[in-house]
CSV table of C-alpha atoms in Angstrom, one decimal:
chain,number,residue,atom,x,y,z
A,1,MET,CA,-15.9,48.0,-27.8
A,2,ALA,CA,-14.4,46.3,-24.7
A,3,VAL,CA,-16.3,43.2,-23.6
A,4,PHE,CA,-15.1,42.8,-20.0
A,5,GLN,CA,-12.1,42.9,-17.7
A,6,GLY,CA,-11.3,40.4,-15.1
A,7,ALA,CA,-12.3,36.7,-14.7
A,8,GLY,CA,-15.0,35.3,-17.0
A,9,VAL,CA,-16.2,31.8,-16.3
A,10,ALA,CA,-16.2,29.2,-19.1
A,11,LEU,CA,-19.4,27.8,-17.7
A,12,ILE,CA,-20.1,24.1,-17.5
A,13,THR,CA,-23.4,22.8,-18.9
A,14,PRO,CA,-25.4,20.7,-16.3
A,15,PHE,CA,-27.2,17.7,-17.5
A,16,HIS,CA,-30.1,15.5,-16.1
A,17,ALA,CA,-29.6,11.8,-15.7
A,18,ASP,CA,-31.0,11.2,-19.2
A,19,GLY,CA,-28.5,13.5,-20.7
A,20,SER,CA,-30.8,16.5,-21.4
A,21,VAL,CA,-29.8,20.0,-20.4
A,22,ASN,CA,-30.8,20.8,-16.8
A,23,TYR,CA,-31.9,24.4,-17.2
A,24,GLU,CA,-33.1,24.8,-13.6
A,25,LYS,CA,-29.5,23.9,-12.4
A,26,LEU,CA,-28.0,26.1,-15.1
A,27,ALA,CA,-30.0,29.0,-13.5
A,28,GLU,CA,-28.5,28.1,-10.1
A,29,LEU,CA,-25.0,28.1,-11.5
A,30,LEU,CA,-25.5,31.5,-13.1
A,31,GLU,CA,-26.7,33.0,-9.9
A,32,GLU,CA,-23.8,31.5,-7.9
A,33,GLN,CA,-21.3,32.9,-10.4
A,34,ILE,CA,-22.8,36.4,-10.2
A,35,ALA,CA,-22.9,36.2,-6.4
A,36,GLY,CA,-19.3,35.0,-6.4
A,37,GLY,CA,-18.0,38.1,-8.3
A,38,THR,CA,-17.5,36.6,-11.7
A,39,ASP,CA,-17.0,39.4,-14.3
A,40,ALA,CA,-18.6,37.6,-17.3
A,41,ILE,CA,-20.3,34.4,-18.3
A,42,ILE,CA,-19.0,32.5,-21.3
A,43,ALA,CA,-21.7,30.1,-22.5
A,44,CYS,CA,-21.3,27.2,-24.9
A,45,GLY,CA,-17.5,27.1,-24.9
A,46,THR,CA,-15.3,24.0,-24.7
A,47,THR,CA,-16.0,23.6,-21.0
A,48,ALA,CA,-19.7,23.6,-21.7
A,49,GLU,CA,-19.4,20.5,-23.9
A,50,ALA,CA,-20.6,22.6,-26.9
A,51,ALA,CA,-19.3,20.0,-29.3
A,52,THR,CA,-22.0,17.6,-28.1
A,53,LEU,CA,-24.8,20.1,-28.0
A,54,SER,CA,-27.2,20.1,-31.0
A,55,GLU,CA,-27.5,23.4,-32.8
A,56,GLU,CA,-30.9,23.9,-31.2
A,57,GLU,CA,-29.6,23.2,-27.7
A,58,HIS,CA,-26.6,25.4,-28.4
A,59,SER,CA,-28.8,28.4,-29.2
A,60,GLU,CA,-31.3,27.7,-26.4
A,61,VAL,CA,-28.5,27.5,-23.8
A,62,ILE,CA,-27.3,30.9,-24.9
A,63,ARG,CA,-30.8,32.4,-24.9
A,64,TYR,CA,-31.4,31.0,-21.5
A,65,CYS,CA,-28.1,32.4,-20.1
A,66,VAL,CA,-28.9,35.9,-21.5
A,67,ARG,CA,-32.4,35.8,-20.0
A,68,VAL,CA,-31.3,34.7,-16.6
A,69,VAL,CA,-28.3,37.1,-16.3
A,70,ASN,CA,-30.4,40.0,-17.6
A,71,HIS,CA,-27.6,42.5,-18.2
A,72,ARG,CA,-26.1,42.1,-14.7
A,73,ILE,CA,-22.7,41.0,-16.2
A,74,PRO,CA,-21.8,40.4,-19.9
A,75,VAL,CA,-22.7,37.1,-21.5
A,76,ILE,CA,-20.2,36.0,-24.2
A,77,ALA,CA,-21.6,33.2,-26.5
A,78,GLY,CA,-19.3,30.5,-27.9
A,79,THR,CA,-20.5,30.3,-31.5
A,80,GLY,CA,-17.4,29.0,-33.3
A,81,SER,CA,-17.4,26.1,-35.7
A,82,ASN,CA,-15.2,24.5,-38.3
A,83,CYS,CA,-17.9,25.4,-40.8
A,84,THR,CA,-18.0,29.1,-41.5
A,85,ALA,CA,-21.7,29.1,-42.5
A,86,THR,CA,-22.6,27.3,-39.2
A,87,ALA,CA,-20.6,29.8,-37.2
A,88,VAL,CA,-22.4,32.7,-38.9
A,89,LYS,CA,-25.8,31.2,-38.2
A,90,LEU,CA,-25.0,30.5,-34.5
A,91,SER,CA,-23.5,34.0,-34.2
A,92,ARG,CA,-26.5,35.8,-35.6
A,93,GLU,CA,-28.8,33.8,-33.3
A,94,ALA,CA,-26.7,34.7,-30.3
A,95,GLU,CA,-26.7,38.4,-31.3
A,96,ALA,CA,-30.5,38.2,-31.7
A,97,ALA,CA,-30.8,36.6,-28.3
A,98,GLY,CA,-28.9,39.6,-26.7
A,99,ALA,CA,-25.4,38.2,-26.2
A,100,ASP,CA,-22.9,40.9,-25.4
A,101,GLY,CA,-20.1,39.3,-27.4
A,102,LEU,CA,-18.9,36.2,-29.2
A,103,LEU,CA,-16.1,33.7,-28.6
A,104,LEU,CA,-15.0,32.1,-31.9
A,105,VAL,CA,-12.7,29.1,-31.8
A,106,THR,CA,-10.3,28.2,-34.6
A,107,PRO,CA,-11.7,25.8,-37.1
A,108,TYR,CA,-10.9,22.3,-36.0
A,109,TYR,CA,-10.3,19.0,-37.9
A,110,ASN,CA,-10.5,20.5,-41.5
A,111,LYS,CA,-8.1,23.2,-40.4
A,112,ALA,CA,-7.2,26.1,-42.7
A,113,THR,CA,-4.3,28.2,-44.0
A,114,GLN,CA,-3.6,31.6,-42.3
A,115,ASP,CA,-5.4,33.2,-45.2
A,116,GLY,CA,-8.3,30.8,-44.6
A,117,LEU,CA,-8.4,31.7,-40.9
A,118,PHE,CA,-8.5,35.4,-41.8
A,119,ARG,CA,-11.4,35.0,-44.2
A,120,HIS,CA,-13.2,32.6,-41.8
A,121,PHE,CA,-13.1,35.0,-38.8
A,122,ALA,CA,-13.7,38.1,-40.9
A,123,GLN,CA,-16.8,36.6,-42.5
A,124,ILE,CA,-18.3,35.6,-39.1
A,125,ALA,CA,-17.5,38.9,-37.4
A,126,GLU,CA,-18.8,41.0,-40.3
A,127,SER,CA,-22.1,39.1,-40.1
A,128,VAL,CA,-22.8,40.6,-36.6
A,129,ARG,CA,-22.4,43.9,-34.8
A,130,ILE,CA,-21.3,42.7,-31.4
A,131,PRO,CA,-17.7,42.3,-30.3
A,132,CYS,CA,-15.8,39.1,-31.2
A,133,ILE,CA,-13.1,37.4,-29.2
A,134,LEU,CA,-11.1,34.8,-31.1
A,135,TYR,CA,-10.1,31.6,-29.4
A,136,ASN,CA,-6.6,30.3,-30.1
A,137,VAL,CA,-6.3,26.8,-28.7
A,138,PRO,CA,-4.0,24.7,-30.9
A,139,SER,CA,-3.9,21.7,-28.4
A,140,ARG,CA,-7.6,21.0,-29.2
A,141,THR,CA,-8.0,22.2,-32.7
A,142,GLY,CA,-4.6,21.5,-34.4
A,143,MET,CA,-4.6,25.2,-35.6
A,144,THR,CA,-2.7,28.2,-34.4
A,145,ILE,CA,-3.7,31.8,-35.3
A,146,LEU,CA,-0.2,33.3,-35.8
A,147,PRO,CA,0.4,36.8,-34.3
A,148,GLU,CA,0.5,38.5,-37.7
A,149,THR,CA,-2.9,37.0,-38.6
A,150,MET,CA,-4.4,37.9,-35.3
A,151,ALA,CA,-3.1,41.5,-35.6
A,152,ARG,CA,-4.4,41.8,-39.2
A,153,LEU,CA,-7.8,40.7,-38.1
A,154,TYR,CA,-7.8,43.1,-35.2
A,155,HIS,CA,-6.7,46.1,-37.4
A,156,GLU,CA,-9.0,45.3,-40.4
A,157,VAL,CA,-12.2,44.0,-38.8
A,158,GLU,CA,-13.8,46.5,-36.6
A,159,ASN,CA,-15.6,44.2,-34.1
A,160,ILE,CA,-12.8,41.7,-33.6
A,161,VAL,CA,-11.5,43.0,-30.3
A,162,GLY,CA,-9.2,40.4,-28.8
A,163,VAL,CA,-8.3,36.8,-28.2
A,164,LYS,CA,-8.6,34.0,-25.6
A,165,ASP,CA,-5.0,32.8,-25.7
A,166,ALA,CA,-4.6,29.1,-24.8
A,167,THR,CA,-1.4,28.6,-26.8
A,168,GLY,CA,0.7,28.2,-23.6
A,169,ASN,CA,3.4,30.1,-25.6
A,170,ILE,CA,4.2,33.4,-23.8
A,171,ALA,CA,6.7,34.4,-26.4
A,172,MET,CA,4.0,34.1,-29.1
A,173,SER,CA,1.6,36.1,-26.9
A,174,SER,CA,4.2,38.8,-26.4
A,175,ALA,CA,4.9,39.0,-30.1
A,176,LEU,CA,1.1,39.5,-30.7
A,177,MET,CA,0.9,42.3,-28.1
A,178,ALA,CA,3.8,44.1,-29.8
A,179,LEU,CA,1.6,44.2,-33.0
A,180,VAL,CA,-1.6,45.6,-31.5
A,181,ASP,CA,-2.5,48.6,-29.4
A,182,GLU,CA,-3.7,49.1,-25.8
A,183,ARG,CA,-7.4,48.5,-26.7
A,184,PHE,CA,-6.7,44.9,-27.7
A,185,GLU,CA,-8.2,42.4,-25.2
A,186,LEU,CA,-5.9,39.5,-24.3
A,187,PHE,CA,-7.5,36.9,-22.1
A,188,SER,CA,-5.6,33.9,-20.7
A,189,GLY,CA,-7.2,30.7,-21.8
A,190,ASN,CA,-5.1,28.8,-19.2
A,191,ASP,CA,-5.7,29.2,-15.5
A,192,ASP,CA,-2.1,28.7,-14.6
A,193,GLU,CA,-1.0,31.7,-16.8
A,194,ILE,CA,-3.4,34.5,-15.6
A,195,VAL,CA,-0.7,36.7,-14.1
A,196,PRO,CA,1.9,36.0,-16.8
A,197,LEU,CA,-0.5,37.3,-19.5
A,198,LEU,CA,-1.7,40.2,-17.3
A,199,SER,CA,2.0,41.2,-17.1
A,200,ILE,CA,2.1,41.7,-20.9
A,201,GLY,CA,-1.1,43.8,-21.1
A,202,GLY,CA,-3.8,41.1,-20.6
A,203,SER,CA,-7.4,42.0,-19.7
A,204,GLY,CA,-8.1,38.9,-17.6
A,205,VAL,CA,-8.9,35.2,-18.0
A,206,ILE,CA,-11.7,33.0,-19.4
A,207,SER,CA,-11.5,30.4,-16.7
A,208,VAL,CA,-12.3,26.8,-15.9
A,209,LEU,CA,-11.3,27.3,-12.3
A,210,SER,CA,-14.0,30.0,-11.9
A,211,ASN,CA,-16.6,27.3,-12.0
A,212,ILE,CA,-15.6,26.2,-8.5
A,213,ALA,CA,-13.7,29.2,-7.2
A,214,PRO,CA,-15.2,32.3,-8.8
A,215,ARG,CA,-14.3,34.7,-6.0
A,216,GLN,CA,-10.7,33.6,-5.9
A,217,THR,CA,-10.2,33.7,-9.7
A,218,HIS,CA,-11.7,37.2,-9.8
A,219,GLU,CA,-9.4,38.2,-7.0
A,220,ILE,CA,-6.3,37.2,-8.9
A,221,CYS,CA,-7.2,39.6,-11.6
A,222,GLN,CA,-8.6,42.3,-9.3
A,223,ARG,CA,-5.4,42.4,-7.2
A,224,TRP,CA,-3.4,42.9,-10.4
A,225,PHE,CA,-5.6,45.8,-11.6
A,226,ASP,CA,-5.5,47.4,-8.1
A,227,GLY,CA,-1.7,47.4,-8.2
A,228,ASP,CA,-1.2,44.6,-5.7
A,229,ILE,CA,1.2,42.6,-7.9
A,230,ALA,CA,2.6,40.5,-5.1
A,231,GLY,CA,-0.9,39.6,-4.0
A,232,ALA,CA,-2.0,38.6,-7.5
A,233,ARG,CA,1.2,36.5,-7.8
A,234,ARG,CA,0.6,34.9,-4.5
A,235,GLU,CA,-3.0,33.9,-5.3
A,236,GLN,CA,-1.9,32.6,-8.8
A,237,LEU,CA,0.8,30.4,-7.2
A,238,ARG,CA,-1.5,29.2,-4.4
A,239,ALA,CA,-4.0,27.9,-7.0
A,240,LEU,CA,-1.5,26.0,-9.1
A,241,PRO,CA,-1.9,22.6,-7.5
A,242,LEU,CA,-5.7,22.7,-7.8
A,243,ILE,CA,-5.4,23.9,-11.4
A,244,ARG,CA,-3.1,21.0,-12.2
A,245,ALA,CA,-5.7,18.6,-10.8
A,246,LEU,CA,-8.4,20.3,-12.8
A,247,PHE,CA,-6.5,19.4,-16.0
A,248,SER,CA,-5.3,16.0,-15.0
A,249,GLU,CA,-7.8,14.6,-17.5
A,250,VAL,CA,-9.3,16.3,-20.5
A,251,ASN,CA,-11.4,19.4,-19.7
A,252,PRO,CA,-14.3,19.5,-18.5
A,253,ILE,CA,-14.1,16.0,-17.0
A,254,PRO,CA,-12.3,17.2,-13.8
A,255,VAL,CA,-14.2,20.4,-13.3
A,256,LYS,CA,-17.6,18.6,-13.5
A,257,ALA,CA,-16.3,16.1,-10.9
A,258,ALA,CA,-15.2,19.0,-8.7
A,259,ALA,CA,-18.6,20.7,-9.0
A,260,ASN,CA,-20.3,17.4,-8.0
A,261,LEU,CA,-17.9,17.0,-5.1
A,262,MET,CA,-19.1,20.5,-4.0
A,263,GLY,CA,-22.7,19.3,-4.1
A,264,MET,CA,-23.7,21.3,-7.2
A,265,GLU,CA,-25.3,18.2,-8.8
A,266,VAL,CA,-24.4,19.1,-12.4
A,267,GLY,CA,-24.7,15.6,-13.7
A,268,SER,CA,-22.3,13.6,-15.8
A,269,LEU,CA,-20.9,14.2,-19.3
A,270,ARG,CA,-21.9,13.4,-22.8
A,271,LEU,CA,-19.9,10.7,-24.6
A,272,PRO,CA,-17.2,10.6,-25.8
A,273,LEU,CA,-16.3,12.2,-22.4
A,274,THR,CA,-16.6,9.9,-19.4
A,275,ASP,CA,-16.5,10.3,-15.6
A,276,MET,CA,-13.2,11.0,-13.9
A,277,GLU,CA,-10.9,8.0,-13.0
A,278,GLU,CA,-11.0,7.3,-9.3
A,279,LYS,CA,-7.2,7.9,-8.7
A,280,ASN,CA,-7.4,11.3,-10.3
A,281,ARG,CA,-10.6,12.2,-8.5
A,282,GLU,CA,-8.9,11.5,-5.2
A,283,VAL,CA,-6.1,13.9,-6.0
A,284,LEU,CA,-8.6,16.5,-7.1
A,285,GLU,CA,-10.6,16.1,-3.9
A,286,LYS,CA,-7.4,16.5,-1.8
A,287,GLU,CA,-6.4,19.7,-3.7
A,288,MET,CA,-9.8,21.1,-3.3
A,289,LYS,CA,-9.6,20.6,0.5
A,290,LYS,CA,-6.1,22.2,0.6
A,291,TYR,CA,-7.4,25.2,-1.4
A,292,GLY,CA,-10.3,25.6,1.1
A,293,ILE,CA,-13.3,25.1,-1.2
A,294,LEU,CA,-14.3,21.6,0.1
């Protein structure tokens, strides 16, 4: 039940000046990603500002992405919520729309015990038939799926197939990989840790960097899979200064600024996110030029 291998883009959501979703621009971004070699589209994740999309917008963006991509590469829909019932509703709608898989973030704000996490994710996954990737990002949610809980979910719930790991804790990631088998899909949730997680059996990355450098991000993974370990390492290290600039402010503030610097015209952000501070934008522009994408 593998979803994809390689570099999936955590796609930004473009907005018009009035704050509404710019679907025409979204179609352009999707075509550019496919042409750039991206291995999967992740719609309505953190980078998409999903927290500020209404439920209606959320489902419509997913439907639109599925329709435009039209089976050329997988579309994974971000349908997680801190309300289990809401996540079930969004997940069923994404499945009905034709999404190839789901990305389910840990419940934020109200949090949960490890048993609560198990029951939350199990109930969502069992409400659909398509594969589910869990999203472990404690820096944004205040919750960590412990390796034992993740392994239990994988072994006991048939369509839970892996995790987007943004813990930044390689020891914890390694402990998880020791509890699962080779079919488990481990995706780096941090662009600066693609190669380290590939080295412990990872399947790729769900990437912010791919929004502005899809070919290069794909290449980091592809070199690894082709056995060019030195090449993968070289490309990972070459990207680090740009990656640091892309996370100099809270995601997706910098990546939207970067996209606009490249002429993509993706618009601004919805509050409470604001435009990038000038001093940080200047560093970002400098690193984009050094990386060769501007």
